[in-house]
GROMACS .gro file of C-alpha atoms in nm:
model
  513
    1MET     CA    1   1.787  -1.718   1.463
    2ASN     CA    2   1.802  -1.307   1.455
    3ASN     CA    3   1.799  -1.271   1.863
    4ILE     CA    4   1.652  -0.950   1.902
    5THR     CA    5   1.518  -0.899   2.265
    6ALA     CA    6   1.217  -0.780   2.363
    7THR     CA    7   1.444  -0.432   2.522
    8THR     CA    8   1.626  -0.411   2.195
    9THR     CA    9   1.264  -0.413   2.019
   10VAL     CA   10   1.162  -0.071   2.213
   11LEU     CA   11   1.505   0.097   2.148
   12ILE     CA   12   1.448   0.044   1.787
   13PHE     CA   13   1.076   0.184   1.816
   14LEU     CA   14   1.268   0.484   2.039
   15VAL     CA   15   1.538   0.582   1.792
   16ALA     CA   16   1.285   0.563   1.534
   17ALA     CA   17   1.083   0.852   1.655
   18ARG     CA   18   1.390   1.063   1.667
   19PRO     CA   19   1.400   1.363   1.389
   20ALA     CA   20   1.694   1.221   1.192
   21THR     CA   21   1.786   1.443   0.956
   22ALA     CA   22   1.919   1.249   0.633
   23GLU     CA   23   2.137   1.399   0.352
   24PRO     CA   24   2.062   1.276  -0.028
   25LEU     CA   25   2.205   0.970  -0.155
   26ASN     CA   26   2.478   1.145  -0.374
   27ASP     CA   27   2.563   1.512  -0.273
   28ASP     CA   28   2.671   1.602  -0.577
   29ALA     CA   29   2.363   1.449  -0.806
   30PRO     CA   30   2.043   1.627  -0.766
   31ARG     CA   31   1.782   1.481  -0.626
   32PRO     CA   32   1.550   1.236  -0.807
   33ASN     CA   33   1.204   1.297  -0.964
   34ILE     CA   34   0.968   1.039  -0.747
   35ILE     CA   35   0.704   0.833  -0.891
   36LEU     CA   36   0.513   0.598  -0.646
   37LEU     CA   37   0.257   0.334  -0.882
   38MET     CA   38   0.011   0.090  -0.725
   39GLY     CA   39  -0.151  -0.136  -0.824
   40ASP     CA   40  -0.522  -0.226  -0.622
   41ASP     CA   41  -0.517  -0.570  -0.520
   42HIS     CA   42  -0.252  -0.654  -0.736
   43GLY     CA   43  -0.125  -1.002  -0.570
   44TRP     CA   44   0.301  -1.115  -0.577
   45GLU     CA   45   0.218  -1.421  -0.807
   46GLU     CA   46   0.033  -1.185  -1.108
   47THR     CA   47   0.353  -1.081  -1.324
   48GLY     CA   48   0.538  -1.250  -1.604
   49TYR     CA   49   0.864  -1.184  -1.390
   50ASN     CA   50   0.745  -1.415  -1.127
   51ASN     CA   51   0.658  -1.663  -1.325
   52HIS     CA   52   0.270  -1.638  -1.411
   53PRO     CA   53   0.139  -1.896  -1.627
   54PHE     CA   54  -0.106  -1.660  -1.803
   55VAL     CA   55  -0.069  -1.303  -1.693
   56LYS     CA   56   0.151  -1.055  -1.976
   57THR     CA   57   0.311  -0.760  -1.783
   58PRO     CA   58   0.579  -0.698  -2.000
   59PHE     CA   59   0.660  -0.333  -1.903
   60LEU     CA   60   0.677  -0.454  -1.515
   61ASP     CA   61   0.894  -0.688  -1.654
   62GLU     CA   62   1.127  -0.511  -1.797
   63MET     CA   63   1.132  -0.293  -1.494
   64ALA     CA   64   1.240  -0.617  -1.273
   65ALA     CA   65   1.525  -0.690  -1.536
   66SER     CA   66   1.672  -0.339  -1.485
   67GLY     CA   67   1.617  -0.213  -1.161
   68LEU     CA   68   1.596  -0.322  -0.790
   69ARG     CA   69   1.314  -0.651  -0.781
   70LEU     CA   70   1.163  -0.671  -0.429
   71ASP     CA   71   1.105  -1.004  -0.421
   72ASN     CA   72   0.961  -0.970  -0.038
   73PHE     CA   73   0.797  -0.716  -0.037
   74TYR     CA   74   0.482  -0.633   0.203
   75ALA     CA   75   0.212  -0.474   0.229
   76GLN     CA   76  -0.102  -0.482   0.453
   77PRO     CA   77  -0.375  -0.711   0.449
   78VAL     CA   78  -0.642  -0.501   0.280
   79CYS     CA   79  -0.614  -0.125   0.097
   80SER     CA   80  -0.699   0.210   0.327
   81PRO     CA   81  -0.423   0.076   0.623
   82THR     CA   82  -0.162   0.006   0.306
   83ARG     CA   83  -0.210   0.395   0.196
   84GLY     CA   84  -0.171   0.523   0.504
   85ASN     CA   85   0.147   0.304   0.546
   86VAL     CA   86   0.296   0.479   0.225
   87LEU     CA   87   0.170   0.806   0.354
   88THR     CA   88   0.293   0.795   0.705
   89GLY     CA   89   0.554   0.554   0.728
   90ARG     CA   90   0.336   0.436   1.022
   91HIS     CA   91   0.119   0.117   1.091
   92PRO     CA   92  -0.210   0.219   1.019
   93ASN     CA   93  -0.348   0.142   1.347
   94ARG     CA   94  -0.160   0.412   1.518
   95TYR     CA   95  -0.412   0.625   1.368
   96GLY     CA   96  -0.762   0.425   1.296
   97ILE     CA   97  -0.717   0.347   0.981
   98PHE     CA   98  -0.808  -0.029   1.116
   99THR     CA   99  -0.967  -0.157   0.756
  100PRO     CA  100  -1.103   0.050   0.411
  101GLY     CA  101  -1.347   0.298   0.471
  102ARG     CA  102  -1.153   0.413   0.733
  103SER     CA  103  -1.025   0.823   0.739
  104ILE     CA  104  -0.681   0.882   0.847
  105ARG     CA  105  -0.666   1.150   1.135
  106PRO     CA  106  -0.551   1.556   0.972
  107GLN     CA  107  -0.264   1.564   1.259
  108GLU     CA  108  -0.093   1.283   1.065
  109ILE     CA  109   0.248   1.405   0.854
  110THR     CA  110   0.293   1.234   0.570
  111VAL     CA  111   0.581   1.195   0.286
  112ALA     CA  112   0.396   1.452   0.055
  113HIS     CA  113   0.439   1.713   0.366
  114LEU     CA  114   0.778   1.615   0.388
  115LEU     CA  115   0.901   1.649   0.018
  116ARG     CA  116   0.705   1.947  -0.012
  117ASP     CA  117   0.865   2.119   0.250
  118VAL     CA  118   1.217   2.050   0.109
  119GLY     CA  119   1.127   2.184  -0.235
  120TYR     CA  120   0.925   1.923  -0.446
  121ALA     CA  121   0.621   1.939  -0.638
  122THR     CA  122   0.353   1.734  -0.490
  123GLY     CA  123   0.071   1.587  -0.757
  124HIS     CA  124  -0.180   1.285  -0.656
  125PHE     CA  125  -0.391   1.099  -0.935
  126GLY     CA  126  -0.609   0.786  -0.873
  127LYS     CA  127  -0.735   0.635  -0.599
  128TRP     CA  128  -0.713   0.785  -0.254
  129HIS     CA  129  -0.949   0.617  -0.030
  130VAL     CA  130  -0.784   0.786   0.314
  131GLY     CA  131  -1.113   1.033   0.391
  132PRO     CA  132  -1.325   1.228   0.086
  133VAL     CA  133  -1.126   1.418  -0.247
  134LYS     CA  134  -1.355   1.694  -0.173
  135GLN     CA  135  -1.296   2.074  -0.149
  136GLY     CA  136  -1.332   2.132   0.246
  137SER     CA  137  -1.206   1.746   0.387
  138PRO     CA  138  -0.920   1.810   0.639
  139THR     CA  139  -0.830   1.460   0.479
  140ASN     CA  140  -0.835   1.510   0.115
  141PRO     CA  141  -0.483   1.500  -0.051
  142GLY     CA  142  -0.419   1.889  -0.051
  143ALA     CA  143  -0.492   1.855   0.332
  144MET     CA  144  -0.224   1.558   0.320
  145GLY     CA  145   0.058   1.725   0.138
  146PHE     CA  146  -0.035   1.732  -0.233
  147GLU     CA  147  -0.031   2.019  -0.407
  148GLU     CA  148  -0.257   1.955  -0.724
  149TRP     CA  149  -0.501   1.653  -0.719
  150LEU     CA  150  -0.729   1.435  -0.968
  151SER     CA  151  -0.837   1.193  -0.723
  152HIS     CA  152  -1.159   0.914  -0.649
  153ASP     CA  153  -1.240   0.850  -0.299
  154ASN     CA  154  -1.250   0.492  -0.355
  155PHE     CA  155  -1.167   0.268  -0.668
  156PHE     CA  156  -1.314   0.261  -1.054
  157GLU     CA  157  -1.349   0.172  -1.361
  158MET     CA  158  -1.341   0.245  -1.687
  159ASP     CA  159  -1.527   0.596  -1.760
  160PRO     CA  160  -1.403   0.714  -1.423
  161VAL     CA  161  -1.579   0.983  -1.242
  162LEU     CA  162  -1.270   1.187  -1.098
  163SER     CA  163  -1.229   1.495  -0.884
  164ARG     CA  164  -0.970   1.747  -0.951
  165ASN     CA  165  -0.824   1.931  -0.627
  166GLY     CA  166  -1.152   1.886  -0.489
  167GLY     CA  167  -1.371   2.003  -0.707
  168PRO     CA  168  -1.715   1.865  -0.850
  169PRO     CA  169  -1.669   1.501  -0.962
  170LYS     CA  170  -1.629   1.485  -1.371
  171PRO     CA  171  -1.656   1.126  -1.591
  172PHE     CA  172  -1.355   1.095  -1.735
  173TYR     CA  173  -1.368   0.825  -2.053
  174GLY     CA  174  -1.146   0.566  -2.137
  175GLU     CA  175  -0.920   0.322  -1.976
  176SER     CA  176  -0.866   0.421  -1.634
  177SER     CA  177  -0.532   0.345  -1.585
  178GLU     CA  178  -0.412   0.495  -1.923
  179ILE     CA  179  -0.614   0.844  -1.777
  180LEU     CA  180  -0.405   0.835  -1.542
  181ILE     CA  181  -0.098   0.825  -1.709
  182ASP     CA  182  -0.208   1.044  -1.936
  183GLU     CA  183  -0.304   1.371  -1.639
  184LEU     CA  184   0.068   1.259  -1.467
  185ILE     CA  185   0.209   1.303  -1.804
  186ASN     CA  186   0.063   1.624  -1.868
  187TYR     CA  187   0.158   1.706  -1.468
  188ILE     CA  188   0.543   1.619  -1.570
  189GLU     CA  189   0.541   1.826  -1.900
  190LYS     CA  190   0.438   2.153  -1.693
  191LYS     CA  191   0.626   2.116  -1.389
  192GLN     CA  192   0.940   2.079  -1.641
  193GLN     CA  193   0.897   2.461  -1.669
  194SER     CA  194   1.001   2.489  -1.336
  195ASP     CA  195   1.370   2.397  -1.126
  196ALA     CA  196   1.162   2.187  -0.857
  197PRO     CA  197   1.170   1.761  -0.858
  198PHE     CA  198   0.846   1.632  -0.842
  199PHE     CA  199   0.710   1.353  -0.590
  200THR     CA  200   0.347   1.203  -0.745
  201VAL     CA  201   0.160   0.922  -0.633
  202VAL     CA  202  -0.033   0.729  -0.889
  203TRP     CA  203  -0.283   0.442  -0.713
  204PHE     CA  204  -0.476   0.271  -0.972
  205GLY     CA  205  -0.784   0.143  -0.965
  206SER     CA  206  -0.732  -0.192  -1.148
  207PRO     CA  207  -0.727  -0.498  -1.061
  208HIS     CA  208  -0.961  -0.399  -0.820
  209GLU     CA  209  -1.292  -0.617  -0.880
  210PRO     CA  210  -1.582  -0.556  -1.081
  211TYR     CA  211  -1.324  -0.660  -1.351
  212SER     CA  212  -1.370  -0.519  -1.719
  213GLY     CA  213  -1.106  -0.504  -2.002
  214MET     CA  214  -1.044  -0.379  -2.341
  215GLU     CA  215  -1.140  -0.598  -2.650
  216THR     CA  216  -0.780  -0.619  -2.740
  217ASP     CA  217  -0.636  -0.702  -2.347
  218LEU     CA  218  -0.957  -0.928  -2.329
  219ALA     CA  219  -0.828  -1.126  -2.604
  220LEU     CA  220  -0.525  -1.188  -2.517
  221TYR     CA  221  -0.701  -1.413  -2.278
  222ARG     CA  222  -0.944  -1.616  -2.400
  223ASP     CA  223  -0.731  -1.947  -2.441
  224LEU     CA  224  -0.730  -2.018  -2.046
  225PRO     CA  225  -0.787  -2.325  -1.910
  226GLU     CA  226  -1.170  -2.484  -1.948
  227ARG     CA  227  -1.123  -2.615  -1.596
  228TYR     CA  228  -1.186  -2.235  -1.462
  229GLY     CA  229  -1.512  -2.252  -1.600
  230ASP     CA  230  -1.616  -2.516  -1.329
  231VAL     CA  231  -1.537  -2.303  -1.007
  232THR     CA  232  -1.784  -2.027  -0.945
  233VAL     CA  233  -1.682  -1.658  -0.781
  234SER     CA  234  -1.850  -1.395  -0.592
  235LEU     CA  235  -1.800  -1.041  -0.683
  236THR     CA  236  -1.981  -0.734  -0.807
  237SER     CA  237  -2.201  -0.696  -1.099
  238ASN     CA  238  -2.079  -0.398  -1.336
  239GLU     CA  239  -2.457  -0.332  -1.418
  240THR     CA  240  -2.619  -0.358  -1.061
  241GLY     CA  241  -2.369  -0.312  -0.819
  242LEU     CA  242  -2.447  -0.594  -0.609
  243ARG     CA  243  -2.315  -0.919  -0.559
  244VAL     CA  244  -2.361  -1.177  -0.837
  245LYS     CA  245  -2.192  -1.528  -0.929
  246ARG     CA  246  -1.948  -1.599  -1.220
  247PRO     CA  247  -1.754  -1.869  -1.352
  248LEU     CA  248  -1.401  -1.827  -1.278
  249ARG     CA  249  -1.274  -1.845  -1.600
  250ASP     CA  250  -1.516  -1.498  -1.702
  251VAL     CA  251  -1.344  -1.319  -1.442
  252LEU     CA  252  -0.990  -1.428  -1.457
  253MET     CA  253  -1.010  -1.279  -1.832
  254GLU     CA  254  -1.142  -0.950  -1.713
  255ARG     CA  255  -0.872  -0.931  -1.378
  256TYR     CA  256  -0.553  -1.024  -1.600
  257ALA     CA  257  -0.677  -0.780  -1.884
  258GLU     CA  258  -0.711  -0.517  -1.611
  259ILE     CA  259  -0.356  -0.607  -1.508
  260THR     CA  260  -0.205  -0.587  -1.863
  261ALA     CA  261  -0.366  -0.255  -1.931
  262MET     CA  262  -0.224  -0.100  -1.622
  263ASP     CA  263   0.112  -0.235  -1.697
  264ARG     CA  264   0.093  -0.043  -2.046
  265SER     CA  265   0.035   0.247  -1.924
  266ILE     CA  266   0.327   0.220  -1.694
  267GLY     CA  267   0.540   0.148  -2.020
  268LYS     CA  268   0.374   0.449  -2.153
  269LEU     CA  269   0.508   0.641  -1.852
  270ARG     CA  270   0.845   0.479  -1.882
  271ASN     CA  271   0.877   0.623  -2.267
  272ALA     CA  272   0.738   0.979  -2.198
  273LEU     CA  273   1.023   0.996  -1.913
  274LYS     CA  274   1.275   0.900  -2.181
  275THR     CA  275   1.109   1.149  -2.443
  276LEU     CA  276   1.157   1.430  -2.172
  277GLY     CA  277   1.496   1.347  -2.079
  278LEU     CA  278   1.349   1.291  -1.714
  279ARG     CA  279   1.424   0.893  -1.723
  280ASP     CA  280   1.748   0.851  -1.574
  281ASN     CA  281   1.676   1.063  -1.233
  282THR     CA  282   1.309   1.015  -1.167
  283LEU     CA  283   1.234   0.660  -0.951
  284LEU     CA  284   0.956   0.470  -0.989
  285TRP     CA  285   0.836   0.242  -0.730
  286TYR     CA  286   0.551   0.032  -0.802
  287CYS     CA  287   0.372  -0.231  -0.560
  288GLY     CA  288   0.081  -0.401  -0.523
  289ASP     CA  289  -0.148  -0.246  -0.199
  290ASN     CA  290  -0.247  -0.624  -0.070
  291GLY     CA  291  -0.240  -0.984  -0.230
  292ILE     CA  292  -0.533  -1.149  -0.419
  293PRO     CA  293  -0.856  -1.154  -0.348
  294ARG     CA  294  -1.107  -1.459  -0.296
  295SER     CA  295  -1.222  -1.360  -0.677
  296GLY     CA  296  -0.965  -1.337  -0.887
  297LEU     CA  297  -0.743  -1.678  -0.667
  298ARG     CA  298  -0.657  -1.998  -0.881
  299GLU     CA  299  -0.396  -2.266  -0.788
  300SER     CA  300  -0.101  -2.120  -0.569
  301GLN     CA  301   0.201  -2.154  -0.373
  302PHE     CA  302   0.086  -1.933  -0.065
  303ARG     CA  303  -0.134  -1.975   0.191
  304GLY     CA  304  -0.410  -1.725   0.221
  305GLN     CA  305  -0.565  -1.444   0.002
  306LYS     CA  306  -0.628  -1.039   0.079
  307GLY     CA  307  -0.776  -0.980   0.426
  308LYS     CA  308  -0.531  -1.275   0.557
  309LEU     CA  309  -0.202  -1.231   0.723
  310TYR     CA  310  -0.092  -1.546   0.523
  311GLU     CA  311   0.168  -1.495   0.212
  312ASN     CA  312  -0.114  -1.444  -0.033
  313GLY     CA  313  -0.297  -1.176   0.173
  314ILE     CA  314   0.087  -0.937   0.245
  315ARG     CA  315   0.312  -1.011   0.045
  316VAL     CA  316   0.276  -0.824  -0.305
  317PRO     CA  317   0.533  -0.724  -0.644
  318GLY     CA  318   0.749  -0.449  -0.516
  319LEU     CA  319   1.023  -0.359  -0.814
  320ILE     CA  320   1.244   0.005  -0.816
  321GLU     CA  321   1.377   0.141  -1.137
  322TRP     CA  322   1.548   0.435  -1.108
  323PRO     CA  323   1.876   0.399  -1.383
  324SER     CA  324   2.079   0.664  -1.244
  325GLY     CA  325   2.083   0.575  -0.877
  326ILE     CA  326   2.009   0.152  -0.978
  327PRO     CA  327   2.270   0.173  -1.290
  328LYS     CA  328   2.265  -0.265  -1.258
  329PRO     CA  329   1.968  -0.471  -1.219
  330GLN     CA  330   1.944  -0.604  -0.847
  331VAL     CA  331   1.748  -0.873  -0.659
  332SER     CA  332   1.673  -0.898  -0.331
  333THR     CA  333   1.516  -1.114  -0.064
  334VAL     CA  334   1.566  -0.873   0.209
  335ASN     CA  335   1.227  -0.848   0.402
  336ALA     CA  336   1.038  -0.450   0.301
  337VAL     CA  337   0.712  -0.289   0.353
  338THR     CA  338   0.534   0.004   0.212
  339SER     CA  339   0.608   0.161   0.543
  340ASP     CA  340   0.972   0.170   0.440
  341MET     CA  341   0.898   0.432   0.166
  342LEU     CA  342   0.856   0.778   0.410
  343PRO     CA  343   1.184   0.692   0.553
  344THR     CA  344   1.364   0.569   0.220
  345LEU     CA  345   1.218   0.906   0.046
  346CYS     CA  346   1.303   1.106   0.296
  347THR     CA  347   1.680   0.988   0.284
  348LEU     CA  348   1.685   1.030  -0.097
  349ALA     CA  349   1.508   1.403  -0.114
  350GLY     CA  350   1.723   1.538   0.194
  351ALA     CA  351   1.411   1.543   0.390
  352LYS     CA  352   1.349   1.503   0.769
  353THR     CA  353   1.130   1.247   0.921
  354PRO     CA  354   0.862   1.393   1.163
  355ASP     CA  355   0.909   1.352   1.534
  356VAL     CA  356   0.700   0.999   1.559
  357PRO     CA  357   0.713   0.639   1.641
  358LEU     CA  358   0.769   0.511   1.242
  359ASP     CA  359   0.737   0.128   1.180
  360GLY     CA  360   0.946   0.190   0.839
  361VAL     CA  361   1.282   0.172   0.808
  362ASP     CA  362   1.523   0.336   0.542
  363LEU     CA  363   1.601   0.123   0.243
  364VAL     CA  364   1.866   0.404   0.099
  365PRO     CA  365   2.158   0.107   0.189
  366LEU     CA  366   1.936  -0.166   0.006
  367ILE     CA  367   1.910   0.025  -0.298
  368LYS     CA  368   2.324   0.038  -0.292
  369GLY     CA  369   2.374  -0.259  -0.258
  370THR     CA  370   2.486  -0.301   0.142
  371MET     CA  371   2.182  -0.396   0.324
  372LYS     CA  372   2.152  -0.769   0.336
  373GLN     CA  373   1.956  -0.811   0.618
  374ARG     CA  374   1.675  -0.634   0.746
  375LYS     CA  375   1.737  -0.649   1.154
  376SER     CA  376   1.428  -0.505   1.246
  377PRO     CA  377   1.114  -0.691   1.262
  378ILE     CA  378   0.770  -0.632   1.048
  379MET     CA  379   0.487  -0.603   1.239
  380PHE     CA  380   0.105  -0.681   1.117
  381TRP     CA  381  -0.186  -0.637   1.333
  382SER     CA  382  -0.583  -0.686   1.198
  383PHE     CA  383  -0.767  -0.488   1.488
  384ARG     CA  384  -1.074  -0.555   1.649
  385PRO     CA  385  -1.264  -0.202   1.733
  386GLN     CA  386  -1.493  -0.293   2.007
  387GLY     CA  387  -1.799   0.021   2.121
  388GLU     CA  388  -1.757   0.290   1.852
  389GLU     CA  389  -2.128   0.315   1.850
  390SER     CA  390  -2.049   0.557   2.184
  391ALA     CA  391  -1.715   0.698   2.116
  392LYS     CA  392  -1.638   1.014   1.956
  393PRO     CA  393  -1.615   1.059   1.569
  394TYR     CA  394  -1.260   1.201   1.493
  395ILE     CA  395  -1.433   1.462   1.241
  396ALA     CA  396  -1.748   1.548   1.189
  397SER     CA  397  -2.035   1.305   0.949
  398GLU     CA  398  -2.042   1.596   0.728
  399LEU     CA  399  -1.687   1.591   0.656
  400GLN     CA  400  -1.637   1.191   0.570
  401GLU     CA  401  -1.916   1.185   0.294
  402GLY     CA  402  -1.737   1.094  -0.014
  403THR     CA  403  -1.850   1.239  -0.357
  404THR     CA  404  -1.711   1.060  -0.656
  405PRO     CA  405  -1.974   0.762  -0.728
  406LEU     CA  406  -1.872   0.387  -0.811
  407VAL     CA  407  -1.964   0.102  -0.939
  408LYS     CA  408  -2.009  -0.126  -0.608
  409GLN     CA  409  -2.296  -0.041  -0.412
  410MET     CA  410  -2.289  -0.031  -0.010
  411ARG     CA  411  -2.575   0.042   0.199
  412GLY     CA  412  -2.753   0.181  -0.072
  413LEU     CA  413  -2.531   0.404  -0.202
  414PHE     CA  414  -2.246   0.422  -0.518
  415THR     CA  415  -2.023   0.680  -0.289
  416ARG     CA  416  -1.860   0.599  -0.038
  417ASN     CA  417  -1.833   0.778   0.349
  418PHE     CA  418  -1.530   0.731   0.585
  419LYS     CA  419  -1.543   0.708   0.944
  420ASN     CA  420  -1.238   0.735   1.201
  421TYR     CA  421  -1.283   0.782   1.652
  422HIS     CA  422  -1.167   0.904   1.930
  423HIS     CA  423  -1.044   0.570   2.105
  424PRO     CA  424  -1.204   0.574   2.481
  425GLU     CA  425  -0.931   0.339   2.651
  426ILE     CA  426  -0.695   0.067   2.616
  427ARG     CA  427  -0.847  -0.280   2.754
  428GLU     CA  428  -0.675  -0.602   2.738
  429THR     CA  429  -0.960  -0.713   2.479
  430ASP     CA  430  -0.755  -0.413   2.213
  431PHE     CA  431  -0.439  -0.606   2.150
  432LEU     CA  432  -0.630  -0.923   2.010
  433GLY     CA  433  -0.725  -1.019   1.666
  434ALA     CA  434  -0.482  -1.159   1.386
  435ARG     CA  435  -0.123  -1.027   1.394
  436ALA     CA  436   0.209  -1.159   1.297
  437ILE     CA  437   0.577  -1.053   1.297
  438LEU     CA  438   0.807  -1.131   1.080
  439THR     CA  439   1.233  -1.089   1.087
  440ASP     CA  440   1.480  -1.257   0.950
  441ASP     CA  441   1.453  -1.577   0.982
  442TYR     CA  442   1.077  -1.654   1.089
  443LYS     CA  443   0.715  -1.556   1.086
  444LEU     CA  444   0.460  -1.579   1.386
  445VAL     CA  445   0.134  -1.568   1.314
  446ILE     CA  446  -0.128  -1.513   1.601
  447ASP     CA  447  -0.491  -1.659   1.500
  448GLY     CA  448  -0.427  -1.583   1.112
  449ASP     CA  449  -0.772  -1.788   1.091
  450GLU     CA  450  -1.016  -1.824   1.374
  451LYS     CA  451  -0.879  -1.973   1.662
  452SER     CA  452  -0.574  -2.109   1.476
  453GLY     CA  453  -0.346  -1.977   1.772
  454ALA     CA  454   0.022  -1.941   1.740
  455GLU     CA  455   0.213  -2.060   1.421
  456LEU     CA  456   0.575  -2.020   1.331
  457PHE     CA  457   0.676  -2.067   0.993
  458ASP     CA  458   1.019  -2.110   0.859
  459LEU     CA  459   0.950  -1.891   0.483
  460LYS     CA  460   1.274  -1.998   0.378
  461GLN     CA  461   1.199  -2.357   0.361
  462ASP     CA  462   0.820  -2.329   0.356
  463ILE     CA  463   0.702  -2.050   0.169
  464GLY     CA  464   0.319  -2.221   0.117
  465GLU     CA  465   0.367  -2.212   0.564
  466THR     CA  466   0.252  -2.563   0.572
  467ASN     CA  467   0.450  -2.626   0.850
  468ASN     CA  468   0.401  -2.517   1.230
  469LEU     CA  469   0.708  -2.483   1.404
  470ALA     CA  470   0.541  -2.318   1.745
  471GLU     CA  471   0.539  -2.679   1.904
  472ALA     CA  472   0.907  -2.735   1.813
  473HIS     CA  473   1.030  -2.401   1.921
  474PRO     CA  474   0.803  -2.289   2.241
  475GLU     CA  475   1.086  -2.028   2.315
  476LEU     CA  476   1.135  -1.859   2.009
  477VAL     CA  477   0.757  -1.879   2.029
  478VAL     CA  478   0.736  -1.679   2.335
  479GLN     CA  479   1.045  -1.478   2.229
  480LEU     CA  480   0.838  -1.334   1.916
  481SER     CA  481   0.537  -1.278   2.115
  482VAL     CA  482   0.677  -1.059   2.315
  483GLN     CA  483   0.836  -0.827   2.065
  484LEU     CA  484   0.475  -0.835   1.876
  485ARG     CA  485   0.341  -0.716   2.215
  486GLN     CA  486   0.585  -0.472   2.309
  487TRP     CA  487   0.465  -0.318   1.979
  488GLN     CA  488   0.144  -0.341   2.009
  489GLU     CA  489   0.154  -0.075   2.299
  490SER     CA  490   0.342   0.142   2.111
  491VAL     CA  491   0.049   0.192   1.838
  492MET     CA  492  -0.192   0.195   2.140
  493ASN     CA  493  -0.069   0.463   2.304
  494SER     CA  494  -0.057   0.651   1.957
  495LEU     CA  495  -0.419   0.520   1.873
  496MET     CA  496  -0.479   0.726   2.197
  497GLU     CA  497  -0.306   1.007   2.032
  498GLN     CA  498   0.022   1.031   2.267
  499ASP     CA  499   0.206   1.147   1.966
  500TYR     CA  500   0.016   1.460   1.890
  501ASP     CA  501   0.104   1.600   2.222
  502ARG     CA  502   0.461   1.590   2.132
  503PRO     CA  503   0.626   1.911   1.983
  504LYS     CA  504   0.514   1.918   1.663
  505SER     CA  505   0.815   1.893   1.344
  506GLN     CA  506   0.848   2.148   1.122
  507ASN     CA  507   0.670   1.930   0.851
  508GLN     CA  508   0.338   1.955   1.047
  509ALA     CA  509   0.049   2.000   0.841
  510PRO     CA  510  -0.077   2.338   0.779
  511PRO     CA  511  -0.405   2.433   0.813
  512GLN     CA  512  -0.661   2.359   0.448
  513ARG     CA  513  -0.595   2.629   0.222
   0.00000   0.00000   0.00000
């Protein structure tokens, strides 16, 4: 058992909060170009290399065979929180992204700010979902450190409508994953004219529902088992934008077609990097943003679904391909999470981490093959906001209104608006909600389901989370619960804006241009 005491946990957070000057992995080597890729609702099991019986992902499989395969990679249980996690290296509850449709706060320092400030060209393509992408929004990609962007407020299907650098939304015709990759390749070719390395983020709209697919991709899945046709699932209608019930077999055929199309676009990117002579020193990092939703769930070895803190909600595919930095294939079972991206990339780029509490750790030792355990725990928490009807909005409502249309209708709108509030005070009820702590040896889940209480699992022996060890190890439940509560208190202090009272790092976000 990893005997980290509550006191040690506090020290871990204090150490993480200090500014740290990082050096590139190899002083003699040029800093890598960096591309972060993220699938939308793409679960851990839905890849060929993880032995899915149907899904075809030949290019992700190639990345898994040649690079670093992160078999225990985690995200937040839903999408907007994970995106905030990636951008800041901090748990999203620290700045009010509790659920989808919550915006980031303008004071947050992102990995794009940090890498831009050390000479990286920065670009964002695809789903944003932490605020409106329009010009003038204090939380658009430009305000968050990206010099160029072609983005959507939320998710999109085929023929997406996107905003370039905050301009009026315009339609792009074709398969959405390929559109994003073509735009990225154009961006990279343009940036090749300078000596600056590039940092780009591609957040796909696939395979988020409502599903659709190219005929050639749909044809790959027409022989799915007939038994799935006997199950009905609820999802969005591509025709009306409202909920509709459809046979799971038809839905899975379209979902898997989207995954294969996304995979093919990743293959196109890898080939382009090779043609441009950039592949060796370009780091590609792929992951999902959360687990499988109910509309795409079939038989699974895992418990739960998207939105839950059990493995099917938070364990996602994780791959890093970087030929010059990872010359031999590796498979890691060390626990890692999306908040680790910022400290890791800062080390590789020679950037400073910000002077605020971080929840991620530097994975460069893992890339180098020297990290065998994580040692510090990973925390999860589905916060239950209360009393927001009387709370002060963090950002004026007109600045939170989205402009890019999507298929799914919500509250009569085909666009998305965002919200974030000043938290009025810390109350004991704030510490409720589903929460979990994952150590190298155990996972404690509290209220993962309604009134389920404390559940303790040994994932090495029980990946399906079926054997609750809480009664057999009450002292361990207490110890982990104390660690979790200590961390929650740190998060609540951040939510109350205490981090913003600190002297700002030199990498603080500039005023909106």
